[in-house]
Amino acid sequence: EAQVTQNPRYLITVTGKKLTVTCSQNMNHEYMSWYRQDPGLGLRQIYYSMNVEVTDKGDVPEGYKVSRKEKRNFPLILESPSPNQTSLYFCASSQTSGSYNEQFFGPGTRLTVL
Amino acid sequence: AQSVTQLGSHVSVSEGALVLLRCNYSSSVPPYLFWYVQYPNQGLQLLLKYTSAATLVKGINGFEAEFKKSETSFHLTKPSAHMSDAAEYFCAVSVSGGYNKLIFGAGTRLAVHP
């Protein structure tokens, strides 16, 4: 089954404790992206990757890091999480970076930073 | 810069009634427009998309949307609501320029009453 998977689905952590949210897709997609969803704000892009070893900042990149060492994986790293990073995070992928492409979303990771 | 406005954060309809979810966009170039649906505890799923072909776009589950350039609108409709349509709906515009970044509206939560 074609899908985007994320782990963990739920995470409660404390301020400053480094964490990684994994994202993997099995569709051989070139483009991958991370979004955060906050009430009343919709989804906002954090980082994106157009292909292996090619990443760039989205609209809200502060406090996050990413890497793209393999085509299928695009982990999101919070080196020193803070309470304002409490949010619902979605990973997405699409065939290419063309603006007409449908993006496929993972199930989401709900993060709480205390 | 592109932006999306969804009028009404909550919409409530009776089962069998017309569903109308409003979306207005701002874009300096011809846009690509999308409607995504989010069911509870799930990721986003594409309902339909406009990519400059037909202005009336039909999607899954009986939904359709009409692109009106003069009104900068892309409203989502369904003739007869079903209980299973209860979800959050997001309108999004794709940023032109070579990478597939989505700008989302704040979302509209649809409730369907028996």
Short mmCIF file of C-alpha atoms in Angstrom, two decimals:
data_model
loop_
_atom_site.label_atom_id
_atom_site.label_comp_id
_atom_site.label_asym_id
_atom_site.label_seq_id
_atom_site.Cartn_x
_atom_site.Cartn_y
_atom_site.Cartn_z
CA GLU A 1 0.00 0.00 0.00
CA ALA A 2 1.30 3.43 -0.99
CA GLN A 3 1.70 5.50 2.13
CA VAL A 4 3.59 7.99 4.23
CA THR A 5 4.37 6.82 7.74
CA GLN A 6 5.40 8.84 10.76
CA ASN A 7 6.69 7.82 14.16
CA PRO A 8 5.88 8.35 16.88
CA ARG A 9 2.22 9.29 16.56
CA TYR A 10 2.14 10.87 20.00
CA LEU A 11 5.00 12.28 22.04
CA ILE A 12 5.21 14.16 25.33
CA THR A 13 8.61 15.54 26.21
CA VAL A 14 10.28 18.24 28.27
CA THR A 15 11.97 21.45 27.27
CA GLY A 16 15.46 20.95 25.89
CA LYS A 17 15.39 17.20 25.35
CA LYS A 18 16.40 16.47 21.76
CA LEU A 19 13.94 14.44 19.74
CA THR A 20 13.48 13.11 16.21
CA VAL A 21 10.25 12.45 14.36
CA THR A 22 10.72 10.00 11.53
CA CYS A 23 8.97 10.11 8.17
CA SER A 24 9.12 7.49 5.46
CA GLN A 25 7.37 7.10 2.09
CA ASN A 26 7.22 4.04 -0.15
CA MET A 27 6.20 5.77 -3.40
CA ASN A 28 9.67 6.73 -4.65
CA HIS A 29 8.69 10.38 -4.42
CA GLU A 30 11.32 13.04 -4.99
CA TYR A 31 9.71 15.80 -2.95
CA MET A 32 9.08 15.66 0.80
CA SER A 33 7.96 18.28 3.24
CA TRP A 34 7.13 18.93 6.89
CA TYR A 35 4.20 21.01 8.08
CA ARG A 36 2.91 21.98 11.48
CA GLN A 37 -0.79 22.45 12.17
CA ASP A 38 -1.99 24.89 14.80
CA PRO A 39 -5.61 25.87 15.57
CA GLY A 40 -6.78 28.79 13.49
CA LEU A 41 -3.60 28.84 11.41
CA GLY A 42 -4.02 25.84 9.14
CA LEU A 43 -0.81 24.09 8.12
CA ARG A 44 2.47 25.91 7.71
CA GLN A 45 5.54 24.54 6.00
CA ILE A 46 8.64 23.99 8.14
CA TYR A 47 11.17 22.48 5.71
CA TYR A 48 11.10 20.78 2.37
CA SER A 49 13.37 18.58 0.28
CA MET A 50 13.39 18.41 -3.50
CA ASN A 51 15.57 15.30 -3.56
CA VAL A 52 18.33 13.47 -1.69
CA GLU A 53 20.72 15.91 0.00
CA VAL A 54 18.64 18.91 -1.17
CA THR A 55 16.72 20.65 1.61
CA ASP A 56 15.52 24.19 2.24
CA LYS A 57 13.60 26.26 4.76
CA GLY A 58 9.87 26.77 4.62
CA ASP A 59 7.92 29.46 6.40
CA VAL A 60 8.55 28.45 10.03
CA PRO A 61 11.97 26.72 10.19
CA GLU A 62 13.25 28.17 13.50
CA GLY A 63 14.07 25.47 16.03
CA TYR A 64 13.96 22.60 13.53
CA LYS A 65 16.47 20.65 11.46
CA VAL A 66 16.01 18.06 8.73
CA SER A 67 18.12 15.71 6.67
CA ARG A 68 17.55 13.73 3.48
CA LYS A 69 20.19 11.04 3.18
CA GLU A 70 17.88 8.52 1.52
CA LYS A 71 15.05 9.16 -0.89
CA ARG A 72 12.41 7.49 1.27
CA ASN A 73 13.24 9.11 4.64
CA PHE A 74 12.95 12.69 5.83
CA PRO A 75 13.34 12.99 9.63
CA LEU A 76 12.46 16.14 11.55
CA ILE A 77 14.85 17.00 14.38
CA LEU A 78 14.14 19.27 17.34
CA GLU A 79 17.53 19.82 18.99
CA SER A 80 16.17 21.75 21.98
CA PRO A 81 12.37 21.65 21.99
CA SER A 82 10.43 24.50 23.57
CA PRO A 83 6.74 24.74 24.58
CA ASN A 84 5.93 26.85 21.50
CA GLN A 85 6.76 23.79 19.39
CA THR A 86 3.79 21.94 20.86
CA SER A 87 1.80 21.19 17.73
CA LEU A 88 0.54 18.58 15.30
CA TYR A 89 3.16 17.72 12.70
CA PHE A 90 2.60 16.28 9.25
CA CYS A 91 5.04 14.87 6.77
CA ALA A 92 4.05 14.93 3.10
CA SER A 93 5.49 13.73 -0.19
CA SER A 94 4.81 14.23 -3.89
CA GLN A 95 6.10 12.76 -7.12
CA THR A 96 8.12 15.85 -7.98
CA SER A 97 8.34 19.45 -6.86
CA GLY A 98 5.92 20.61 -9.56
CA SER A 99 3.28 22.90 -8.07
CA TYR A 100 0.42 20.94 -9.66
CA ASN A 101 1.34 17.73 -7.84
CA GLU A 102 -0.85 16.19 -5.18
CA GLN A 103 0.88 15.86 -1.85
CA PHE A 104 0.34 12.69 0.19
CA PHE A 105 0.23 13.21 3.92
CA GLY A 106 1.23 11.01 6.82
CA PRO A 107 -1.11 10.42 9.78
CA GLY A 108 0.47 13.12 11.93
CA THR A 109 2.54 13.34 15.10
CA ARG A 110 1.07 15.13 18.07
CA LEU A 111 3.91 16.66 20.09
CA THR A 112 3.60 18.20 23.53
CA VAL A 113 6.59 20.00 25.03
CA LEU A 114 6.30 20.68 28.76
CA ALA B 1 2.50 36.56 -2.19
CA GLN B 2 -0.15 33.88 -2.22
CA SER B 3 -2.72 33.52 0.55
CA VAL B 4 -5.95 31.66 1.25
CA THR B 5 -8.98 32.75 3.25
CA GLN B 6 -11.66 30.30 4.33
CA LEU B 7 -14.83 32.02 5.44
CA GLY B 8 -16.32 30.33 8.47
CA SER B 9 -14.28 28.21 10.84
CA HIS B 10 -17.35 26.09 11.64
CA VAL B 11 -20.22 25.14 9.35
CA SER B 12 -23.19 23.03 10.43
CA VAL B 13 -25.68 21.42 8.05
CA SER B 14 -28.42 18.84 8.25
CA GLU B 15 -28.03 15.47 6.61
CA GLY B 16 -29.22 15.76 3.02
CA ALA B 17 -28.69 19.52 2.84
CA LEU B 18 -26.34 21.38 0.52
CA VAL B 19 -22.76 21.76 1.69
CA LEU B 20 -20.99 25.01 0.76
CA LEU B 21 -17.51 25.74 2.08
CA ARG B 22 -16.00 29.02 0.97
CA CYS B 23 -12.45 29.66 -0.15
CA ASN B 24 -10.92 32.82 -1.57
CA TYR B 25 -7.35 33.05 -2.70
CA SER B 26 -4.84 35.70 -3.51
CA SER B 27 -2.19 35.04 -6.11
CA SER B 28 -0.19 37.19 -8.50
CA VAL B 29 0.11 34.31 -10.97
CA PRO B 30 -2.33 31.65 -12.15
CA PRO B 31 -2.76 29.39 -9.16
CA TYR B 32 -3.07 25.71 -8.57
CA LEU B 33 -5.82 25.15 -5.99
CA PHE B 34 -6.57 22.19 -3.78
CA TRP B 35 -9.15 21.02 -1.28
CA TYR B 36 -8.03 18.55 1.36
CA VAL B 37 -10.15 16.80 3.99
CA GLN B 38 -8.96 15.73 7.44
CA TYR B 39 -10.94 13.13 9.34
CA PRO B 40 -10.37 12.85 13.10
CA ASN B 41 -6.93 11.53 13.99
CA GLN B 42 -5.94 11.15 10.37
CA GLY B 43 -3.74 12.91 7.87
CA LEU B 44 -5.00 15.06 5.04
CA GLN B 45 -6.55 13.47 1.98
CA LEU B 46 -6.95 15.18 -1.38
CA LEU B 47 -10.56 15.86 -2.37
CA LEU B 48 -9.91 17.64 -5.64
CA LYS B 49 -7.55 20.03 -7.39
CA TYR B 50 -7.64 22.75 -10.03
CA THR B 51 -4.70 22.86 -12.40
CA SER B 52 -5.94 25.26 -15.12
CA ALA B 53 -7.97 22.78 -17.13
CA ALA B 54 -11.75 22.74 -16.57
CA THR B 55 -13.00 25.38 -14.15
CA LEU B 56 -15.53 22.99 -12.61
CA VAL B 57 -13.61 20.26 -10.85
CA LYS B 58 -15.17 17.06 -9.59
CA GLY B 59 -13.59 15.20 -6.72
CA ILE B 60 -14.14 12.21 -4.51
CA ASN B 61 -17.19 11.52 -2.36
CA GLY B 62 -19.49 13.70 -4.51
CA PHE B 63 -17.68 16.98 -3.89
CA GLU B 64 -16.97 19.55 -6.55
CA ALA B 65 -15.50 23.04 -6.73
CA GLU B 66 -15.63 25.83 -9.27
CA PHE B 67 -12.70 28.08 -10.05
CA LYS B 68 -13.88 31.66 -10.58
CA LYS B 69 -11.01 33.90 -11.54
CA SER B 70 -13.09 37.10 -11.44
CA GLU B 71 -14.08 36.40 -7.84
CA THR B 72 -10.75 34.75 -6.86
CA SER B 73 -12.80 31.96 -5.37
CA PHE B 74 -12.70 28.19 -5.26
CA HIS B 75 -15.75 27.20 -3.17
CA LEU B 76 -16.39 23.55 -2.34
CA THR B 77 -19.90 22.13 -2.69
CA LYS B 78 -21.78 18.89 -2.28
CA PRO B 79 -25.49 18.65 -3.14
CA SER B 80 -26.46 16.39 -0.26
CA ALA B 81 -24.53 16.06 3.00
CA HIS B 82 -23.91 12.70 4.59
CA MET B 83 -23.00 12.04 8.20
CA SER B 84 -19.64 10.70 7.05
CA ASP B 85 -18.76 14.13 5.60
CA ALA B 86 -18.16 15.50 9.10
CA ALA B 87 -14.50 16.51 9.08
CA GLU B 88 -12.19 19.50 8.73
CA TYR B 89 -11.67 20.88 5.25
CA PHE B 90 -8.67 22.84 4.06
CA CYS B 91 -8.33 24.93 0.95
CA ALA B 92 -4.77 25.43 -0.30
CA VAL B 93 -2.94 27.24 -3.05
CA SER B 94 0.30 26.00 -4.48
CA VAL B 95 3.13 28.47 -4.73
CA SER B 96 4.56 28.79 -8.20
CA GLY B 97 8.28 28.97 -8.72
CA GLY B 98 9.61 25.48 -8.88
CA TYR B 99 8.77 23.84 -5.61
CA ASN B 100 5.56 22.34 -4.33
CA LYS B 101 4.80 24.47 -1.28
CA LEU B 102 1.18 24.62 -0.20
CA ILE B 103 -0.29 27.69 1.47
CA PHE B 104 -3.27 26.57 3.54
CA GLY B 105 -6.33 28.33 4.78
CA ALA B 106 -7.20 28.09 8.46
CA GLY B 107 -9.67 25.28 7.82
CA THR B 108 -13.44 24.83 8.15
CA ARG B 109 -14.89 22.23 10.45
CA LEU B 110 -18.06 20.72 9.00
CA ALA B 111 -20.66 19.23 11.32
CA VAL B 112 -23.55 17.19 9.90
CA HIS B 113 -26.68 16.73 11.99
CA PRO B 114 -29.29 14.02 11.53
#
